[in-house]
XYZ file of C-alpha atoms in Angstrom:
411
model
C 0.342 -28.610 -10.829
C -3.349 -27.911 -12.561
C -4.432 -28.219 -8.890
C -2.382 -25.714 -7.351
C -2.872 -23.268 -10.252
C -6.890 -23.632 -9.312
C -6.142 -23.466 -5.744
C -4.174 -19.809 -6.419
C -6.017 -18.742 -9.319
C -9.652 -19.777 -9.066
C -10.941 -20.877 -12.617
C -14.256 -19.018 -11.811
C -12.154 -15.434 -11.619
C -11.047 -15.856 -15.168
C -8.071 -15.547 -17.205
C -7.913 -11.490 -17.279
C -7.353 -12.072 -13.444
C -4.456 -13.996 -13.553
C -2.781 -12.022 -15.807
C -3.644 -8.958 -13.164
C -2.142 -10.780 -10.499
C 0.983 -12.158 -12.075
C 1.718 -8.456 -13.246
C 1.641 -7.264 -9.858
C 3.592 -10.098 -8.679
C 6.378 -9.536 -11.107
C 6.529 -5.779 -10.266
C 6.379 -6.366 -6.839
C 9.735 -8.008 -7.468
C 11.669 -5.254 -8.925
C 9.508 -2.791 -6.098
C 10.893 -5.118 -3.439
C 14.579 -5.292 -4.982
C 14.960 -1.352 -5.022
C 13.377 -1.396 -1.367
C 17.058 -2.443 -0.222
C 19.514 -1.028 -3.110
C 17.739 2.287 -3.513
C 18.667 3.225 -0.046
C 21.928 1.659 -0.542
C 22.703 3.615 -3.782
C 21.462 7.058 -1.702
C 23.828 6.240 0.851
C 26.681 5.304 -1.610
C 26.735 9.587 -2.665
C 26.521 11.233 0.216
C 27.122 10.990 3.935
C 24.362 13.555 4.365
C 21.932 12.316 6.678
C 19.318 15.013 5.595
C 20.061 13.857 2.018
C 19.003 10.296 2.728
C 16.104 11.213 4.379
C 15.504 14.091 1.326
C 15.021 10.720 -0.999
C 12.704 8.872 0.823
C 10.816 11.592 1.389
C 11.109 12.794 -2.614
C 9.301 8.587 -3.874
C 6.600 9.508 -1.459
C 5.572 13.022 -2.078
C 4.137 12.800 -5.445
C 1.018 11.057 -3.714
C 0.081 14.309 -1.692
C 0.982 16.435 -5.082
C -0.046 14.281 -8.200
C -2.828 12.334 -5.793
C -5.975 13.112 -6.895
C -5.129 14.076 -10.701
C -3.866 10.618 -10.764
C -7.302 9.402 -9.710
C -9.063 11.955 -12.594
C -7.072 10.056 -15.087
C -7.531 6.473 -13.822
C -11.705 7.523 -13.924
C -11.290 9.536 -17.542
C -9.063 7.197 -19.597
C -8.419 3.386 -20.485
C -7.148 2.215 -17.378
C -5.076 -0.720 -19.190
C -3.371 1.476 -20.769
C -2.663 4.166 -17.883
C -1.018 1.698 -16.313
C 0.664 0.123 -18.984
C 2.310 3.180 -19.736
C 2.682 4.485 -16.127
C 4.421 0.741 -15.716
C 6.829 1.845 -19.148
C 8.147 5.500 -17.541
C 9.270 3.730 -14.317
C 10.984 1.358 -16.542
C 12.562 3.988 -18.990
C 13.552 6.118 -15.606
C 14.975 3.757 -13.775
C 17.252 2.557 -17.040
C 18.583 5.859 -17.106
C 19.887 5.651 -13.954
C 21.424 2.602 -14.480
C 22.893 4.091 -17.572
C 24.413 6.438 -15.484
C 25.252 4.143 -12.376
C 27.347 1.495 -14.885
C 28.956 4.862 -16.542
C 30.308 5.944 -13.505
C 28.636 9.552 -14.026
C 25.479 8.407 -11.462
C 25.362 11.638 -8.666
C 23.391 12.089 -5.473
C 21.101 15.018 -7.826
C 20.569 12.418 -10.361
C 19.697 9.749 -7.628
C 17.220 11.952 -5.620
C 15.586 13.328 -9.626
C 15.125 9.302 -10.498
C 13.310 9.112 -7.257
C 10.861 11.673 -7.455
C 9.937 10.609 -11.194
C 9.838 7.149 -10.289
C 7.290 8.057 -7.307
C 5.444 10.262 -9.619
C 4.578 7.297 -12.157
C 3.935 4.617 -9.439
C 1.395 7.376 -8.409
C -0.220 6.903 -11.876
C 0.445 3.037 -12.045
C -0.785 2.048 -8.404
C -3.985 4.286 -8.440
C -5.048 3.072 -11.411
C -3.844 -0.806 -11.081
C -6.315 -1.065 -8.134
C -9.503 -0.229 -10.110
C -8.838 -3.332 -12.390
C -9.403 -5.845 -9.971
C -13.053 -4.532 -9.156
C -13.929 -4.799 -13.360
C -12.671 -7.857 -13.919
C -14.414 -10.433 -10.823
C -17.486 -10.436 -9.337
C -18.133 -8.007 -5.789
C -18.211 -11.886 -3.836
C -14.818 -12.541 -5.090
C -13.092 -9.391 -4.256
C -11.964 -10.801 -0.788
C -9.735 -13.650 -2.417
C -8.821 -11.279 -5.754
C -7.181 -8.677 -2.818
C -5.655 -11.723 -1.073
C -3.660 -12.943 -3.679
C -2.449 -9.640 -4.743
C -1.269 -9.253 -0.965
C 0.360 -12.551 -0.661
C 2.046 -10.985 -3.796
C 3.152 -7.799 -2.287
C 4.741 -9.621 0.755
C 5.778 -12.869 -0.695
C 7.864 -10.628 -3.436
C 8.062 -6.700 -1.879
C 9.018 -7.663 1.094
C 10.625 -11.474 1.643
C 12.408 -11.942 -1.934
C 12.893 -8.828 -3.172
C 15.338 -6.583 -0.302
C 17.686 -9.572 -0.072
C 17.835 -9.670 -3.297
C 18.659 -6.296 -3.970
C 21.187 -6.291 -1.269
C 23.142 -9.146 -2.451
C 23.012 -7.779 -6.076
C 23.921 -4.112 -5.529
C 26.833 -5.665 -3.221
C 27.721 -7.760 -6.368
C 27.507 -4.668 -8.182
C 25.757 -1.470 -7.712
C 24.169 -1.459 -11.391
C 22.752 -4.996 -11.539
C 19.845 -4.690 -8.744
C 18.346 -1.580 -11.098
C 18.648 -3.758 -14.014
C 17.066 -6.395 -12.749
C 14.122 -4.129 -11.754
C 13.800 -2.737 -14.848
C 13.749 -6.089 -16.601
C 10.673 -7.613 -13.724
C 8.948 -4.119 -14.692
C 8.892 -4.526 -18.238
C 7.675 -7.622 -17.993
C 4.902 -6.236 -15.582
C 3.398 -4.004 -18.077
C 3.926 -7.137 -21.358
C 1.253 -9.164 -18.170
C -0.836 -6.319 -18.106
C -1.611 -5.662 -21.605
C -2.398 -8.659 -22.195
C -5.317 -8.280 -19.489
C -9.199 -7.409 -21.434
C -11.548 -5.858 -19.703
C -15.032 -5.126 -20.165
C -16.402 -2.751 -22.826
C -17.062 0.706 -20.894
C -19.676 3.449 -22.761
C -17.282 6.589 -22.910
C -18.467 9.652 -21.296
C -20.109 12.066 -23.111
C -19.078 15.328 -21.202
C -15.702 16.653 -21.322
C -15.442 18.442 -17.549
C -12.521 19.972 -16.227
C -10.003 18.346 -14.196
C -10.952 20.680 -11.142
C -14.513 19.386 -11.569
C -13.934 15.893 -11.613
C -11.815 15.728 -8.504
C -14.657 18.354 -6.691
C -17.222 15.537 -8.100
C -15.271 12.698 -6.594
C -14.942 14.532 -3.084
C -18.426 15.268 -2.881
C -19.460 11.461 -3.808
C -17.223 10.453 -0.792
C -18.531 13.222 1.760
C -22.067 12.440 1.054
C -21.001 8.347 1.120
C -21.203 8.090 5.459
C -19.434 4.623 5.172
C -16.851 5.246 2.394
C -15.982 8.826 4.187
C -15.725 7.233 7.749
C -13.572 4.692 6.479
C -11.105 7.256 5.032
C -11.033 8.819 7.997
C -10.178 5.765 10.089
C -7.749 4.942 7.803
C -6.131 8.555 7.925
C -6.329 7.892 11.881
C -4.778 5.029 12.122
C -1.932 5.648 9.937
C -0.819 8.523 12.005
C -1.241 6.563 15.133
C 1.082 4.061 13.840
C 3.383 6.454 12.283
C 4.056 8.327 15.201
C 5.807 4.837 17.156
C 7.115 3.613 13.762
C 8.993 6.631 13.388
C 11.233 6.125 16.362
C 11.192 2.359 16.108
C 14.924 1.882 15.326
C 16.029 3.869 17.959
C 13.215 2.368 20.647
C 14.587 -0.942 19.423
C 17.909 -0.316 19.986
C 18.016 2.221 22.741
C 15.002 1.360 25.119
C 14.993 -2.482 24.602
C 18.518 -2.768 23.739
C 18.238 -4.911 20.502
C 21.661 -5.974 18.435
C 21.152 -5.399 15.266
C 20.144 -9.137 14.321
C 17.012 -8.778 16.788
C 16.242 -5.678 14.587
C 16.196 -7.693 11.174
C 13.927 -10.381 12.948
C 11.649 -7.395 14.344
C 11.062 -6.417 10.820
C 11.110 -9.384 9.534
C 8.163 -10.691 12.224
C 5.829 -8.204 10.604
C 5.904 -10.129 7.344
C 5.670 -13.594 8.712
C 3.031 -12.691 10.393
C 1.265 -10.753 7.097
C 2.055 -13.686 5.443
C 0.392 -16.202 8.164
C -3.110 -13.415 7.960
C -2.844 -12.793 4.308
C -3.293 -16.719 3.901
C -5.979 -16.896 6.983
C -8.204 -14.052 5.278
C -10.180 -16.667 2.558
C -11.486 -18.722 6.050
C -11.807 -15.599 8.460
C -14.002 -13.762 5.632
C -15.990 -16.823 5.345
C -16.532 -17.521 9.108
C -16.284 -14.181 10.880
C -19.001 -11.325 10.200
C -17.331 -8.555 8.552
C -18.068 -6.082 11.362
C -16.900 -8.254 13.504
C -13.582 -8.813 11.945
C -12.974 -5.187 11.529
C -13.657 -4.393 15.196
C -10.853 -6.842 16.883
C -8.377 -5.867 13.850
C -8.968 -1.994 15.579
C -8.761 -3.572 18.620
C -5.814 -5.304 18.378
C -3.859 -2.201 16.617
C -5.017 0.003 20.255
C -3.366 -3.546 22.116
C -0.681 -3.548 19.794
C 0.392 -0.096 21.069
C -0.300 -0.474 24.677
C 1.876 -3.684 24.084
C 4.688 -2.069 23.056
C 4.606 0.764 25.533
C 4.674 -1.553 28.299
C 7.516 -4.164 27.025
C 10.643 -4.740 28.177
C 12.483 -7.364 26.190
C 13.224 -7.649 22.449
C 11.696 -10.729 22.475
C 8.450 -9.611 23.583
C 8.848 -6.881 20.887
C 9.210 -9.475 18.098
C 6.120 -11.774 19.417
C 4.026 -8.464 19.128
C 5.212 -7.400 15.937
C 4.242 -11.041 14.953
C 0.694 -10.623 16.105
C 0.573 -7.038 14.236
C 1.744 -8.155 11.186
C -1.516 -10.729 10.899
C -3.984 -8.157 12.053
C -2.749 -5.532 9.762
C -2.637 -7.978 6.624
C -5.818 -8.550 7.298
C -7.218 -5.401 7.923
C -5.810 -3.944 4.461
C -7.487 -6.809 2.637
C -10.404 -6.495 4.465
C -10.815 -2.429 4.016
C -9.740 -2.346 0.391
C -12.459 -5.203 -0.420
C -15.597 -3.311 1.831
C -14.141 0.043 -0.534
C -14.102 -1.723 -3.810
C -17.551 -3.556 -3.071
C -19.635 -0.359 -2.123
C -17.823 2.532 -4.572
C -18.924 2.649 -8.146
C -17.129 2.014 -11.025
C -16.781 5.529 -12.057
C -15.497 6.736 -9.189
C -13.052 3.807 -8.287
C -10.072 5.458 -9.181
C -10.864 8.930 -7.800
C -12.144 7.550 -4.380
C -8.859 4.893 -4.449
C -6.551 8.110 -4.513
C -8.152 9.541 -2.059
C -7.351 6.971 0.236
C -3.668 6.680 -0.788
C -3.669 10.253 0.106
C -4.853 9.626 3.505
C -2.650 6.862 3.946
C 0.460 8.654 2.762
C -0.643 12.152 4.471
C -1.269 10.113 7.446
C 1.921 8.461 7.899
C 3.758 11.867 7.222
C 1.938 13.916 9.797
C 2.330 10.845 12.008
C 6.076 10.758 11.948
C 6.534 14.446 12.760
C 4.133 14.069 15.444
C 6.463 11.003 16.162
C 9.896 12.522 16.426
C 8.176 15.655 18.334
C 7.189 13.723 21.116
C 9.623 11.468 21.460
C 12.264 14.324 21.509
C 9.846 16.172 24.240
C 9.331 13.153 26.723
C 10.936 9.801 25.572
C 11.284 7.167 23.346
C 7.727 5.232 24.816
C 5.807 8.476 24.989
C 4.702 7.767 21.231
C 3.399 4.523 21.870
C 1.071 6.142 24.729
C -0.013 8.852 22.122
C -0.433 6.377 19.222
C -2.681 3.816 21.628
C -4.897 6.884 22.924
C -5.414 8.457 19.550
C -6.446 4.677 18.217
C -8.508 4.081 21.400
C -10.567 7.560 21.081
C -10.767 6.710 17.005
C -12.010 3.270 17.687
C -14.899 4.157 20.301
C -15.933 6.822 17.816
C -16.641 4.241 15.414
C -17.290 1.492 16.808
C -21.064 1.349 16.145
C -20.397 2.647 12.478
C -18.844 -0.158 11.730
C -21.375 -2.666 11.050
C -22.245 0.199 8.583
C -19.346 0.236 6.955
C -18.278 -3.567 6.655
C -21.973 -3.848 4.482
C -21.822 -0.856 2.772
C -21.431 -2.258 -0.490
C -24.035 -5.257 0.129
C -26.570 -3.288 -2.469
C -26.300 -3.292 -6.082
C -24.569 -0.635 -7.577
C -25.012 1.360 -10.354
């Protein structure tokens, strides 16, 4: 047992670490549980298709609005304790709803409010939660600290936890919320008991508008950090804009059953799981440019791939192969950000790439369901795997750049 403990939590990455990662774990339960009952629980008060899409929309928004204040905070304040408490309002939100649910009183309003409050604090808890990991192990070991957090995140988000929530909320539709409440409780007991390092306060008081200017000029004049951002924005609409229409590409061009659907989605986190576990020997083996180039390469395949298939099993194999890419790319990308952006800035800089992620993925959809309405269920595939392609060649050369950018010292 001491040997497998070692082999997931390295000794030399201390014991603040594993408390880190065995918070995010546990949450990542209760995350993953409401990832199947939260839809099922929308669905359960109204037959209003706008309505369902109204809620998804409502957990996400609060990254475009509460973004980069989020960010402010994570940079003014102890960041333990912004997430601790951000971690305690999803808790107390989400048993009031339940409250409600095993009253009988729990309405589609009430729903769609829990939503947008509980998006609104994981703004507060996930910006900040990702500039602990950079403060409490060394720049070297930032490729294995962001690999076990991701075999977290899929092992529990997306494996364990939707079954789980289905088979509880079918059991009863209060008990999957209770359980989440209970695994994010216990998330923010793991985090507080994580110490980090003594930080000098600052000495200015600035105003909220200035730090958030401050932290957009550090990443404009940053050539690395600020291409990155951009690639990332990029990309995410690219893969948006198929994503979007996936379910009905599934089951309308490729003719799917429902079962092939499941093991479509389900492909994407085997094969997160199989690069998420590959990433300690590719980071140690492949230059970093390198890597980064073939995991852009392979998205601009992945799209071409799809466009051109014509089975569902095809369309699982690929979503196989995209789901270790992508695994790996998101470790990869969040490491090269940690390692070159300064501690100061960490949380500012990390909201401005959720914003770009989120933003992306919005403006991707739309673009998504535009074209597909206009000229077919493929056409977005074609659109996604020419907007990569262009991206790609843009950068290609800046990429060596950017995989090294945090190689120096930093303040």
């Amino acid at each position: 047992m001491s040997a497998l403990v070692e082999t997931v939590f390295p000794r030399r990455l201390g014991r603040p670490f594993r408390w880190l990662v065995s918070a995010s774990w546990t949450s990542n339960i209760g995350d993953g549980i409401a990832l199947a009952a939260g839809p099922l629980l929308v669905a359960s008060q109204t037959d209003s298709a706008f309505l369902v899409a109204l809620a998804a929309m409502l957990e996400r928004l609060p990254w475009l609005v509460f973004g980069l204040w989020a960010g402010v905070l994570a940079d003014r304040l102890d960041r333990r304790l912004v997430v601790v408490v951000a971690n305690a309002v999803r808790a107390l939100v989400i048993a009031l709803l339940c409250v409600f649910v095993a009253t009988g009183t729990v309405s589609i309003g009430l729903v769609l409010a829990a939503m947008f409050l509980w998006g609104t604090a994981e703004v507060f808890a996930d910006t900040t939660q990702q500039t602990l990991l950079p403060m409490l192990v060394d720049p070297k070991d930032l490729g294995t600290g962001n690999q076990r957090l991701q075999a977290g995140f899929l092992t529990a988000n997306q494996f364990v936890g939707p079954p789980v929530g289905a088979f509880l909320f079918a059991a009863g539709m209060v008990w999957p919320f209770v359980v989440q409440v209970v695994s994010v409780a216990l998330a923010v007991v793991l985090v507080s008991r994580v110490r980090l390092p003594e930080v000098a306060p600052r000495r200015e008081r600035t105003h909220v508008r200035q730090d958030i200017a401050e932290g957009l000029r550090w990443i404009w004049h940053h050539a690395p950090v600020r291409t990155l951002a951009l690639v990332i924005l990029t990309f995410n609409i690219t893969w948006a804009a198929p994503g979007a229409v996936l379910v009905k590409y599934a089951l309308d061009h490729l003719h799917m059953t429902e079962v092939q659907y499941g093991l479509l989605t389900t492909a994407g986190a085997v094969g997160g799981i199989v690069g998420t576990v590959a990433y300690g020997w590719l980071e140690r083996h492949v230059p970093l440019a390198t890597l980064m180039r073939v995991c852009l390469t392979l998205e601009v395949l992945y799209h071409a791939a799809f466009a051109v298939a014509t089975t569902a099993w095809a369309a699982i194999l690929i979503m196989g192969v995209f789901g270790v890419y992508a695994f790996v790319w998101g470790t990869l990308s969040t490491t090269v950000r940690q390692r070159a952006v300064p501690r100061e800035f960490q949380g500012r800089v990390g909201s401005i790439y959720m914003i770009c992620v989120f933003g992306g993925i919005a403006l991707g959809q739309l673009l998504g369901g535009v074209i597909a309405e206009h000229w077919g269920l493929v056409a977005p595939w074609w659109f996604a795997c020419a907007g990569a392609g262009i991206t790609l060649a843009l950068v290609w050369r800046s990429l060596g750049n950017i995989a090294h950018a945090g190689a120096a010292p930093r303040e």
